[in-house]
Coordinates of C-alpha atoms in Angstrom, one line a residue:
M9 CA -112.4 116.8 2.0
N10 CA -110.4 117.8 5.0
E11 CA -113.2 115.7 7.1
Q12 CA -112.6 112.8 4.8
V13 CA -108.9 113.1 5.3
A14 CA -108.9 113.3 8.8
V15 CA -111.1 110.2 9.3
F16 CA -108.4 108.4 6.7
Y17 CA -105.8 109.3 9.0
Q18 CA -107.5 108.2 12.1
T19 CA -108.3 105.0 10.7
V20 CA -104.8 104.5 9.1
V21 CA -102.8 105.3 12.5
K22 CA -105.3 103.1 14.7
Q23 CA -104.8 100.2 12.3
C24 CA -101.2 100.8 11.8
N25 CA -100.2 100.8 15.7
N26 CA -101.5 97.2 15.6
A27 CA -99.9 96.3 12.5
H28 CA -96.4 94.6 12.1
G29 CA -94.7 94.8 9.0
L30 CA -94.2 96.8 6.2
R31 CA -96.1 95.0 3.7
T32 CA -99.1 95.0 6.0
I33 CA -98.9 98.5 6.7
C34 CA -98.9 99.1 2.7
E35 CA -101.8 97.0 2.1
L36 CA -103.8 98.9 5.2
I37 CA -103.0 102.0 3.9
C38 CA -104.1 101.2 0.2
R39 CA -107.3 99.9 1.3
N40 CA -108.1 102.7 3.2
L41 CA -107.1 105.3 0.5
M42 CA -109.4 103.2 -2.0
Q43 CA -112.1 103.4 0.8
H44 CA -111.9 107.1 2.1
L45 CA -110.4 108.8 -0.6
A46 CA -111.2 107.1 -3.5
V47 CA -107.8 106.3 -4.7
N48 CA -107.6 103.5 -6.9
H49 CA -104.2 103.8 -8.9
L50 CA -101.2 103.8 -6.8
Q51 CA -97.5 103.5 -7.3
L52 CA -94.4 103.2 -4.4
I53 CA -91.3 103.9 -5.6
I54 CA -88.1 103.6 -3.4
K55 CA -84.5 104.0 -3.8
Y56 CA -83.0 100.4 -3.2
N57 CA -79.3 99.6 -3.8
G58 CA -78.6 103.0 -5.2
E59 CA -81.6 102.4 -7.6
W60 CA -85.2 103.5 -8.0
K61 CA -87.5 100.4 -7.7
L62 CA -91.0 99.9 -7.3
L63 CA -92.2 98.7 -3.7
L64 CA -96.1 98.6 -4.1
D65 CA -98.5 98.8 -7.1
L66 CA -102.3 99.4 -6.7
N67 CA -104.2 98.7 -10.0
S68 CA -107.4 97.3 -11.4
Q69 CA -105.8 94.1 -10.6
G70 CA -105.5 94.3 -6.8
I71 CA -102.7 95.4 -4.6
Q72 CA -99.0 94.1 -5.8
Y73 CA -96.2 94.1 -3.2
H74 CA -92.8 93.8 -4.4
F75 CA -89.9 92.9 -1.9
P76 CA -86.9 93.0 -2.9
P77 CA -88.4 96.0 -5.2
I78 CA -88.6 95.6 -9.0
T79 CA -87.8 97.7 -11.6
P80 CA -91.0 99.8 -12.8
P81 CA -92.2 99.0 -16.1
T82 CA -91.7 101.3 -19.0
S83 CA -95.5 101.2 -19.7
S84 CA -98.6 100.4 -17.7
E85 CA -101.8 102.0 -17.0
Y86 CA -99.6 104.1 -14.4
Y87 CA -97.4 106.1 -16.5
Y88 CA -94.6 107.1 -14.5
K89 CA -92.7 109.7 -17.2
N90 CA -89.5 110.4 -15.5
I91 CA -88.3 109.3 -12.2
H92 CA -85.1 111.3 -12.2
Y93 CA -87.1 114.1 -12.9
Y94 CA -89.5 113.5 -10.2
A95 CA -86.8 112.9 -8.0
N96 CA -85.6 116.4 -7.5
K97 CA -89.3 117.8 -7.3
T98 CA -90.8 118.4 -3.9
T99 CA -94.6 117.7 -4.9
A100 CA -96.2 117.5 -8.0
S101 CA -99.8 117.1 -9.4
I102 CA -100.0 116.3 -13.1
D103 CA -102.6 115.2 -15.5
V104 CA -101.8 112.1 -17.7
L105 CA -104.5 110.1 -18.6
P106 CA -108.2 110.9 -19.3
N107 CA -110.5 111.1 -16.1
Y108 CA -107.2 110.9 -13.6
R109 CA -105.1 113.2 -12.2
Y110 CA -101.7 112.1 -10.6
I111 CA -100.2 113.5 -7.5
L112 CA -96.9 112.9 -6.9
V113 CA -95.5 113.2 -3.2
P114 CA -91.8 112.4 -2.1
L115 CA -90.6 110.3 0.8
K116 CA -88.2 111.8 3.1
H117 CA -86.2 110.8 5.6
H118 CA -83.8 113.4 7.5
S119 CA -84.3 115.6 4.5
V120 CA -83.2 113.1 2.1
I121 CA -85.5 111.7 -0.8
I122 CA -85.9 108.0 -0.2
G123 CA -88.8 107.4 -2.5
H124 CA -92.0 108.8 -4.6
L125 CA -95.8 107.8 -3.7
T126 CA -97.6 108.3 -7.0
L127 CA -101.5 108.3 -6.3
A128 CA -104.2 108.6 -9.2
V129 CA -107.4 110.6 -8.0
P130 CA -110.6 111.5 -10.2
L131 CA -110.1 114.6 -11.9
D132 CA -113.2 116.2 -9.6
S133 CA -110.8 115.4 -6.5
Q134 CA -110.1 118.0 -4.4
L135 CA -107.0 115.9 -2.9
A136 CA -103.7 117.8 -2.8
P137 CA -99.9 116.9 -2.1
K138 CA -100.2 118.6 0.9
H139 CA -103.0 116.2 2.3
F140 CA -100.5 113.2 2.0
T141 CA -97.7 115.1 3.8
I142 CA -98.3 112.9 7.3
L143 CA -99.0 109.9 5.1
T144 CA -95.7 110.1 3.4
T145 CA -94.0 110.6 6.4
L146 CA -95.2 107.6 8.0
L147 CA -94.5 105.6 5.1
A148 CA -90.8 107.0 4.9
A149 CA -90.1 105.9 8.3
E150 CA -91.3 102.7 7.9
I151 CA -89.8 102.2 4.7
N152 CA -86.4 103.3 6.3
N153 CA -86.8 101.0 9.5
Y154 CA -87.7 98.3 7.4
L155 CA -84.9 98.8 4.9
T156 CA -82.5 99.4 8.1
K157 CA -83.6 96.3 9.2
Q158 CA -83.5 94.3 6.3
T159 CA -79.7 95.7 6.2
T160 CA -78.8 94.5 9.3
K161 CA -80.6 91.1 9.0
S162 CA -78.8 90.9 5.7
H163 CA -75.5 91.6 7.3
S164 CA -76.2 89.3 9.9
I165 CA -76.9 86.9 7.2
N166 CA -73.5 87.4 5.3
C167 CA -71.5 87.5 8.5
I168 CA -73.3 84.0 9.5
N169 CA -72.6 82.7 5.6
A170 CA -68.9 84.2 6.0
E171 CA -68.4 82.6 9.3
K172 CA -69.9 79.3 8.0
E173 CA -67.7 79.7 4.6
L174 CA -64.3 80.6 6.9
L175 CA -65.3 77.2 9.0
S176 CA -65.9 75.3 6.0
T177 CA -62.5 76.6 4.5
K178 CA -60.8 75.8 7.7
E179 CA -62.0 72.4 7.6
Q180 CA -61.2 72.1 3.8
Q181 CA -57.8 73.5 4.8
Q182 CA -57.1 70.9 7.4
T183 CA -58.4 68.3 5.5
L184 CA -56.0 69.6 2.6
L185 CA -53.2 69.3 5.2
N186 CA -54.1 66.2 6.6
K187 CA -54.0 64.8 2.9
L188 CA -50.7 66.0 2.3
Q189 CA -49.3 64.7 5.1
S190 CA -50.6 61.4 4.1
M191 CA -49.1 62.0 0.6
H192 CA -46.0 62.5 2.4
D193 CA -46.4 59.4 4.5
I194 CA -46.8 57.4 1.5
S195 CA -44.0 59.0 -0.2
F196 CA -41.9 57.7 2.6
Q197 CA -43.3 54.2 2.5
L198 CA -42.3 54.4 -1.5
W199 CA -39.0 55.4 -0.9
R200 CA -38.0 52.6 1.4
C201 CA -39.3 50.1 -1.5
N202 CA -36.4 48.5 -3.1
S203 CA -38.3 46.8 -6.0
M204 CA -40.9 48.5 -8.8
R205 CA -43.4 45.5 -7.7
D206 CA -43.5 46.5 -4.0
M207 CA -43.7 50.2 -4.6
L208 CA -46.4 50.1 -7.0
F209 CA -48.9 47.9 -4.8
I210 CA -47.8 50.2 -2.1
A211 CA -48.8 53.2 -4.4
I212 CA -52.2 51.9 -5.1
D213 CA -53.1 50.4 -1.8
E214 CA -52.2 53.3 0.4
A215 CA -53.2 55.8 -1.9
K216 CA -57.1 54.5 -1.8
K217 CA -57.2 54.7 1.7
Q218 CA -55.4 57.9 2.6
L219 CA -56.9 60.0 -0.5
Q220 CA -60.3 58.3 -0.1
I221 CA -60.8 57.1 -3.6
D222 CA -62.6 53.9 -4.4
R223 CA -60.7 52.3 -7.2
M224 CA -56.8 53.1 -8.8
A225 CA -54.7 51.4 -10.7
I226 CA -51.5 52.2 -12.4
F227 CA -50.5 51.5 -16.1
L228 CA -47.4 51.6 -17.4
F229 CA -46.3 52.5 -21.4
D230 CA -43.8 50.8 -23.4
E231 CA -42.1 52.1 -26.4
Q232 CA -44.8 50.2 -28.6
K233 CA -47.5 52.4 -27.7
N234 CA -49.1 49.6 -25.7
M235 CA -50.3 50.0 -21.6
H236 CA -49.5 47.4 -19.5
G237 CA -51.6 46.9 -16.1
T238 CA -49.6 46.7 -12.8
F239 CA -51.5 46.8 -9.6
G240 CA -55.3 48.0 -9.9
T241 CA -58.3 47.6 -7.6
D242 CA -61.3 44.8 -8.5
L243 CA -64.9 45.6 -8.5
H244 CA -65.0 45.1 -4.7
G245 CA -62.2 47.7 -3.8
N246 CA -59.5 45.2 -2.8
T247 CA -56.0 46.0 -4.6
V248 CA -55.2 43.2 -7.2
D249 CA -52.3 41.6 -9.5
E250 CA -52.9 43.1 -13.0
F251 CA -49.8 42.4 -14.7
Y252 CA -51.9 40.4 -17.1
F253 CA -53.3 43.3 -18.6
C254 CA -51.8 44.9 -22.1
S255 CA -53.7 46.8 -24.6
P256 CA -53.0 49.5 -26.9
I257 CA -53.4 52.8 -25.6
P258 CA -57.1 53.4 -26.4
N259 CA -58.2 56.7 -28.4
Q260 CA -60.3 58.1 -25.6
W261 CA -61.1 61.4 -24.2
Y262 CA -58.6 61.2 -21.4
A263 CA -56.0 60.1 -23.7
S264 CA -56.2 63.0 -25.9
K265 CA -56.3 65.4 -22.8
T266 CA -53.1 64.1 -21.3
L267 CA -50.8 62.9 -23.8
K268 CA -51.7 65.1 -27.0
D269 CA -52.4 68.3 -24.9
K270 CA -49.9 67.4 -22.3
E271 CA -51.9 67.8 -19.4
Y272 CA -51.5 66.1 -16.0
L273 CA -55.0 65.7 -15.1
A274 CA -58.1 64.8 -17.3
I275 CA -61.6 64.3 -15.2
Q276 CA -65.0 63.5 -16.5
E277 CA -68.1 63.6 -14.7
N278 CA -71.0 61.1 -15.6
T279 CA -69.1 59.0 -17.7
P280 CA -68.8 55.0 -18.1
L281 CA -66.8 53.2 -16.2
F282 CA -64.5 50.3 -17.2
H283 CA -62.8 47.3 -16.0
D284 CA -60.5 45.3 -18.3
L285 CA -61.8 47.0 -21.1
K286 CA -65.6 46.5 -20.3
Q287 CA -68.2 49.0 -18.9
V288 CA -69.1 48.1 -15.5
G289 CA -71.0 51.6 -14.3
F290 CA -70.9 55.3 -14.5
G291 CA -69.5 58.1 -12.1
W292 CA -66.8 60.3 -12.1
S293 CA -63.2 59.2 -13.9
A294 CA -60.1 60.9 -13.6
Y295 CA -56.5 59.9 -15.4
I296 CA -53.5 61.1 -13.5
A297 CA -50.6 61.5 -16.5
L298 CA -47.4 60.3 -15.4
W299 CA -44.2 62.2 -17.3
D300 CA -40.5 61.6 -17.6
E301 CA -40.0 65.3 -18.4
D302 CA -41.9 65.5 -21.8
T303 CA -42.1 61.4 -22.4
P304 CA -45.4 60.0 -20.8
I305 CA -44.5 57.1 -19.1
G306 CA -47.9 55.9 -17.5
W307 CA -51.5 56.5 -16.3
I308 CA -53.0 56.3 -12.8
A309 CA -56.7 55.8 -13.1
C310 CA -59.3 56.4 -10.6
D311 CA -62.9 56.2 -10.1
N312 CA -65.9 56.3 -7.6
L313 CA -67.7 53.0 -8.8
I314 CA -68.0 51.3 -5.6
T315 CA -69.4 54.2 -3.3
G316 CA -70.4 57.0 -6.0
Q317 CA -68.9 59.7 -3.9
P318 CA -68.1 62.9 -5.3
L319 CA -64.8 64.1 -6.2
R320 CA -63.6 66.6 -3.7
T321 CA -62.5 70.0 -4.7
Y322 CA -59.2 69.3 -3.3
H323 CA -58.4 66.3 -5.1
H324 CA -57.3 68.1 -8.1
Q325 CA -54.6 69.3 -6.8
L326 CA -53.7 66.4 -4.5
L327 CA -53.8 64.0 -7.6
K328 CA -51.7 66.0 -9.6
Q329 CA -49.2 66.1 -6.8
Y330 CA -49.3 62.5 -6.2
G331 CA -48.8 61.6 -9.8
F332 CA -45.6 63.7 -9.7
I333 CA -44.5 61.7 -6.5
V334 CA -45.2 58.0 -8.0
S335 CA -43.6 59.4 -11.3
Q336 CA -40.3 60.1 -9.4
H337 CA -40.3 56.8 -7.8
I338 CA -41.2 54.7 -10.6
L339 CA -38.0 56.5 -12.6
R340 CA -36.2 56.2 -9.5
L341 CA -36.9 52.2 -9.6
Q342 CA -36.2 52.2 -13.1
A343 CA -32.9 53.7 -12.8
A344 CA -32.0 51.4 -10.1
E345 CA -33.0 48.5 -11.9
N346 CA -31.3 49.8 -15.2
L347 CA -27.9 49.8 -12.7
I348 CA -28.5 46.9 -11.5
K349 CA -29.1 45.3 -15.0
L350 CA -25.9 47.2 -16.4
N351 CA -24.1 45.9 -13.3
H352 CA -24.9 42.4 -13.6
D353 CA -24.2 42.6 -17.6
L354 CA -20.7 44.0 -16.7
E355 CA -20.2 41.3 -14.4
Q356 CA -21.1 38.5 -16.8
R357 CA -18.9 40.4 -19.7
V358 CA -16.0 40.8 -16.9
Q359 CA -16.7 37.0 -16.1
S360 CA -16.9 35.9 -19.4
R361 CA -13.5 37.6 -20.2
T362 CA -11.8 36.5 -17.3
E363 CA -12.9 32.9 -18.2
A364 CA -11.5 33.7 -21.7
L365 CA -8.4 34.9 -20.4
N366 CA -7.9 32.2 -17.9
K367 CA -8.4 29.8 -20.6
A368 CA -5.9 31.9 -22.9
N369 CA -3.3 31.8 -19.9
E370 CA -3.9 28.3 -19.2
Q371 CA -3.7 27.7 -23.3
L372 CA -0.3 30.0 -23.0
Q373 CA 1.0 28.4 -19.9
K374 CA 0.5 25.2 -21.6
L375 CA 1.9 26.1 -25.0
S376 CA 5.1 27.5 -23.2
R377 CA 5.6 24.1 -21.3
I378 CA 4.6 21.8 -24.4
D379 CA 6.9 21.5 -27.4
A380 CA 5.2 22.9 -30.4
L381 CA 6.4 19.9 -32.8
T382 CA 6.1 17.0 -30.7
N383 CA 3.5 18.0 -28.6
I384 CA 5.4 16.6 -25.3
A385 CA 7.1 18.3 -22.5
N386 CA 9.8 21.1 -23.6
R387 CA 13.2 22.0 -22.2
R388 CA 11.6 24.7 -19.7
V389 CA 9.8 21.8 -18.0
F390 CA 12.3 19.7 -17.7
D391 CA 14.6 22.4 -16.1
E392 CA 12.0 23.5 -13.9
T393 CA 11.3 19.5 -12.6
V394 CA 14.7 18.2 -12.7
I395 CA 16.0 20.9 -10.3
A396 CA 12.6 20.1 -7.9
E397 CA 13.1 16.5 -8.0
W398 CA 16.9 17.0 -7.3
R399 CA 16.2 18.8 -4.3
R400 CA 13.4 16.4 -3.0
A401 CA 15.6 13.3 -3.7
S402 CA 18.4 15.1 -1.7
R403 CA 16.1 15.8 1.4
L404 CA 14.9 12.2 1.2
A405 CA 18.0 10.6 0.3
L406 CA 16.2 8.5 -3.0
P407 CA 17.8 7.7 -6.1
L408 CA 17.4 10.1 -9.2
S409 CA 17.9 8.4 -12.5
L410 CA 18.4 10.3 -15.9
L411 CA 18.6 9.3 -19.5
I412 CA 19.5 11.1 -22.4
L413 CA 18.7 10.1 -26.0
D414 CA 19.8 11.0 -29.3
I415 CA 18.7 9.7 -32.8
D416 CA 21.7 8.5 -34.7
N417 CA 22.9 10.4 -37.8
F418 CA 19.4 12.3 -37.9
K419 CA 21.4 15.2 -40.1
T420 CA 21.7 12.5 -42.7
Y421 CA 18.0 12.0 -42.4
N422 CA 17.3 15.2 -43.0
D423 CA 19.6 15.9 -45.8
K424 CA 18.2 12.8 -47.7
L425 CA 14.8 13.2 -46.9
G426 CA 14.0 16.9 -46.2
H427 CA 13.1 18.6 -43.0
A428 CA 9.4 17.8 -43.1
A429 CA 10.4 14.1 -42.8
G430 CA 12.6 15.0 -40.2
D431 CA 9.9 16.7 -38.4
Q432 CA 7.7 13.7 -38.8
C433 CA 10.2 11.4 -37.7
L434 CA 10.9 13.4 -34.5
K435 CA 6.8 13.5 -34.0
T436 CA 6.8 9.4 -34.6
I437 CA 9.7 8.8 -31.7
A438 CA 8.4 11.6 -29.2
T439 CA 4.7 9.7 -29.5
A440 CA 6.3 6.3 -29.4
L441 CA 8.6 7.1 -26.4
S442 CA 6.6 9.4 -24.2
T443 CA 4.3 6.0 -23.5
V444 CA 7.2 3.7 -22.4
E445 CA 7.5 5.2 -18.7
R446 CA 4.2 6.4 -17.1
R447 CA 4.8 5.8 -13.6
A448 CA 4.0 9.1 -11.2
G449 CA 6.9 11.6 -11.1
T450 CA 8.4 10.4 -14.6
L451 CA 8.9 12.9 -17.3
F452 CA 9.7 12.3 -20.9
A453 CA 10.6 15.6 -22.7
R454 CA 12.3 17.2 -25.9
Y455 CA 15.9 18.6 -24.6
G456 CA 16.7 20.0 -28.2
G457 CA 16.9 19.1 -31.8
E458 CA 17.0 15.5 -31.9
E459 CA 17.7 15.1 -28.2
F460 CA 15.4 13.7 -26.1
V461 CA 15.6 13.2 -21.9
L462 CA 13.5 10.9 -19.3
L463 CA 13.9 11.7 -15.7
L464 CA 13.2 8.7 -13.5
P465 CA 12.7 10.3 -9.9
G466 CA 13.2 7.4 -7.1
Q467 CA 14.3 5.0 -9.6
D468 CA 17.7 3.3 -9.3
Q469 CA 20.1 2.2 -12.1
Q470 CA 18.8 -1.2 -12.6
E471 CA 15.1 0.4 -13.5
A472 CA 17.1 2.9 -15.6
I473 CA 18.9 0.2 -17.6
N474 CA 15.1 -1.6 -17.9
N475 CA 13.7 1.5 -19.2
A476 CA 16.9 2.1 -21.7
Q477 CA 16.0 -1.4 -22.9
R478 CA 12.4 -0.7 -23.5
L479 CA 13.2 2.3 -25.1
L480 CA 15.3 0.8 -27.6
N481 CA 13.0 -2.0 -28.2
T482 CA 10.1 0.8 -28.8
I483 CA 12.4 2.1 -31.6
H484 CA 13.0 -1.2 -33.0
D485 CA 9.4 -2.0 -33.2
I486 CA 8.1 1.4 -35.0
A487 CA 10.8 0.7 -37.4
L488 CA 11.4 4.1 -39.3
P489 CA 13.2 3.3 -42.5
F490 CA 16.3 5.1 -42.6
P491 CA 18.1 6.4 -46.0
C492 CA 21.6 4.7 -46.2
D493 CA 22.9 5.3 -49.6
G494 CA 26.0 7.2 -49.2
L495 CA 26.4 6.7 -45.8
K496 CA 29.8 4.6 -44.9
N497 CA 29.7 1.8 -42.0
N498 CA 26.0 2.2 -41.3
N499 CA 24.5 -1.5 -40.5
H500 CA 21.2 -0.1 -39.7
T501 CA 18.1 0.3 -42.2
I502 CA 15.8 1.7 -39.7
V503 CA 16.1 5.0 -37.9
T504 CA 18.1 4.1 -34.4
I505 CA 18.6 6.2 -30.9
S506 CA 21.6 6.0 -28.6
I507 CA 21.1 6.6 -24.6
G508 CA 23.3 7.6 -21.8
I509 CA 22.1 6.8 -18.2
S510 CA 23.4 7.8 -14.7
T511 CA 21.8 7.1 -11.5
I512 CA 22.8 9.6 -8.5
I513 CA 21.6 9.9 -4.9
P514 CA 22.0 13.9 -4.6
S515 CA 23.7 15.3 -1.8
Q516 CA 25.8 18.8 -1.0
S517 CA 29.1 17.3 -2.2
K518 CA 27.5 16.9 -5.8
S519 CA 26.0 19.2 -8.2
Y520 CA 23.2 18.6 -10.6
D521 CA 25.6 20.2 -13.5
D522 CA 28.1 17.6 -12.8
F523 CA 25.6 14.7 -12.7
F524 CA 24.0 15.8 -16.2
K525 CA 27.6 16.4 -17.6
Q526 CA 28.0 12.7 -16.6
V527 CA 25.1 11.1 -18.6
D528 CA 25.8 13.4 -21.5
T529 CA 29.4 11.8 -21.4
A530 CA 27.5 8.4 -21.0
L531 CA 25.8 9.5 -24.5
Y532 CA 28.5 10.3 -26.4
Q533 CA 30.3 6.8 -25.3
A534 CA 27.2 5.1 -26.5
K535 CA 27.4 6.9 -29.7
A536 CA 31.2 5.6 -30.1
K537 CA 30.6 2.6 -29.0
G538 CA 28.3 2.2 -32.5
K539 CA 25.1 3.7 -31.8
N540 CA 21.6 1.9 -31.4
C541 CA 22.7 1.1 -27.6
F542 CA 22.9 2.4 -24.1
K543 CA 25.8 3.2 -21.8
V544 CA 25.7 3.7 -18.3
L545 CA 28.2 5.8 -16.4
S546 CA 28.2 5.7 -12.4
P547 CA 28.9 9.2 -10.4
T548 CA 32.5 9.4 -9.6

């Protein structure tokens, strides 16, 4: 037996010196065990990652090498009763199956058990655990060396992978920083926009370039739950006007996720892609909800229809951030537009009120200068005009003529026919006499009661007399009946007037008040003369 063992070791050592790799050595040992020592059942258990694992299994099916080691089977033709129990033994020889005897030999490295070698030998074999001491020492050294190399290799691979991951992370971080800078640049461009249309165009056109997204479109909601297109992307990637688009908000997955669940971003892979509500392809689709606090105001729709590029990991955060930026600019411009509209409406209201006020003022001014009963100029207008004309005539040495008219016996007319008839009489006379003299600068006004005045700037005494005669003739023409019953010494059956006339060239030695008194005196003289006539007095 010792000779067989010696031959076995000589062969194994010689072959193993020229062999490389743990698997080759294990397979060489197994073949030599079968050939020289009649071992046909074998298990090599090692401690791997803190657990007992099966590295080598020699059975009726051949040699089976496992790396990484596997968990030993709970039942097989090699019954391994209790690995934890055997781990505390140095050597053991046990009988388990008929015709076989199992030898258990620990594998030690620096006095630490790192595995066990279990061999099934015939019952009549004189092999003992001591015969395998050299073999287990050789195996322990090879296994420890191999595991150390594997650990080092694994550590190196892990380091390389970590470096690659770190590099990838740095690249992703740099890409993310670049994209964030791009979003900052886009936001600056959006801030410079003064119109909603320009802002929406830039929001789509620039974001596609900077965020590297095939297609984007912005839809805005109204109070009737309709979505309206703004700017979007056609099937060729061009930014186009889509303000024509209007549709009820569809009952789709993204609507439920963003509007009902109040999420900022909804993404779905391998989903149908649409353009104008018609399916145009498949890919990933993303919808970014635009919010005004808790109120949804629209969507930014994105997809990869054109290039099919996958959505990057950093896109999730970027798209959320971009949705927030666009929301703020939409709300800013909506507020500005509302303010402009409010200011415009206010200006329109102010303008309308101003126009109404001006008209009211004009009407009030007109009313303040028109006699309410006769609808001709009132005394206020006469007082203002006569002073102005007096100064002008004095400055230019021009004549100024004044006629004062009074309806004869008007009190009797009122008493007989009533005040309503008296008012109508005043209206009729005022209307008729106001058309007698129409030359520029002349003024016919009601002075008060039944008295009227006719101011004739630039007209001399003869022209004044001519006007007086025309006034008398006009009164005769209209021939208003006069009630003469009970009136003594009245030879007139119609309403008549008396007129006082005077003409003057104003100067510093003469006053308007004296001039007016002189015209008034002429009127009284006409009354005394018998009425229905005029009297002329020249200034003294």
